[in-house]
Short mmCIF file of C-alpha atoms in Angstrom, two decimals:
data_model
loop_
_atom_site.label_atom_id
_atom_site.label_comp_id
_atom_site.label_asym_id
_atom_site.label_seq_id
_atom_site.Cartn_x
_atom_site.Cartn_y
_atom_site.Cartn_z
CA MET A 119 0.00 0.00 0.00
CA LYS A 120 1.29 3.50 -0.84
CA LYS A 121 0.92 6.83 0.96
CA TYR A 122 -0.52 9.92 -0.71
CA SER A 123 -0.71 13.57 0.20
CA VAL A 124 -4.18 14.84 -0.71
CA THR A 125 -5.07 18.53 -0.71
CA TYR A 126 -8.83 19.08 -0.88
CA HIS A 127 -10.22 22.38 -2.23
CA GLU A 128 -13.70 23.88 -2.22
CA THR A 129 -15.00 26.98 -3.97
CA TYR A 130 -17.97 28.85 -2.52
CA GLU A 131 -20.09 31.45 -4.21
CA GLU A 132 -23.03 33.69 -3.42
CA ASN A 133 -24.52 36.72 -5.17
CA TYR A 134 -24.83 39.99 -3.25
CA GLU A 135 -26.45 43.29 -4.23
CA ILE A 136 -24.17 46.18 -3.25
CA GLU A 137 -24.66 49.87 -4.00
CA ALA A 138 -21.34 51.53 -4.82
CA ASN A 139 -19.65 54.04 -7.14
CA SER A 140 -17.46 51.45 -8.88
CA PRO A 141 -16.96 47.67 -9.14
CA LYS A 142 -13.82 47.94 -6.98
CA GLU A 143 -15.69 49.83 -4.28
CA ALA A 144 -18.51 47.25 -4.37
CA VAL A 145 -16.01 44.47 -3.66
CA GLU A 146 -14.40 46.47 -0.84
CA ILE A 147 -17.80 47.18 0.74
CA LEU A 148 -18.83 43.52 0.53
CA LEU A 149 -15.58 42.24 2.05
CA GLU A 150 -15.82 44.78 4.87
CA ARG A 151 -19.43 43.78 5.61
CA ILE A 152 -18.48 40.09 5.71
CA ARG A 153 -15.51 40.79 8.04
CA GLU A 154 -17.73 42.84 10.36
CA GLY A 155 -20.47 40.20 10.39
CA LYS A 156 -22.99 42.47 8.65
CA GLU A 157 -23.26 40.01 5.72
CA ASP A 158 -22.99 36.23 5.85
CA GLY A 159 -20.24 34.68 3.78
CA PRO A 160 -21.18 32.31 0.98
CA GLU A 161 -22.62 28.95 2.00
CA ASN A 162 -23.14 27.37 -1.42
CA CYS A 163 -20.28 25.14 -2.51
CA SER A 164 -20.00 25.51 -6.27
CA ASP A 165 -17.01 23.26 -6.96
CA SER A 166 -14.57 20.92 -5.26
CA TRP A 167 -11.46 19.03 -6.34
CA ALA A 168 -8.37 17.36 -4.92
CA ASP A 169 -4.69 17.40 -5.78
CA VAL A 170 -2.88 14.12 -5.09
CA THR A 171 0.84 13.50 -4.80
CA GLU A 172 2.36 10.10 -4.16
CA LEU A 173 4.76 10.16 -1.20
#
């Protein structure tokens, strides 16, 4: 039997409506709201994959 190092990845996504003066500002506002707990982070896993390396 062989040993493997497996790194598992998940990508989450959610759509948010943000009022802002530019796309960059909209992203900054959203990230700040998530950090401060004013918005929930994404809960919907949209993709997952694994990288495997034989040891």
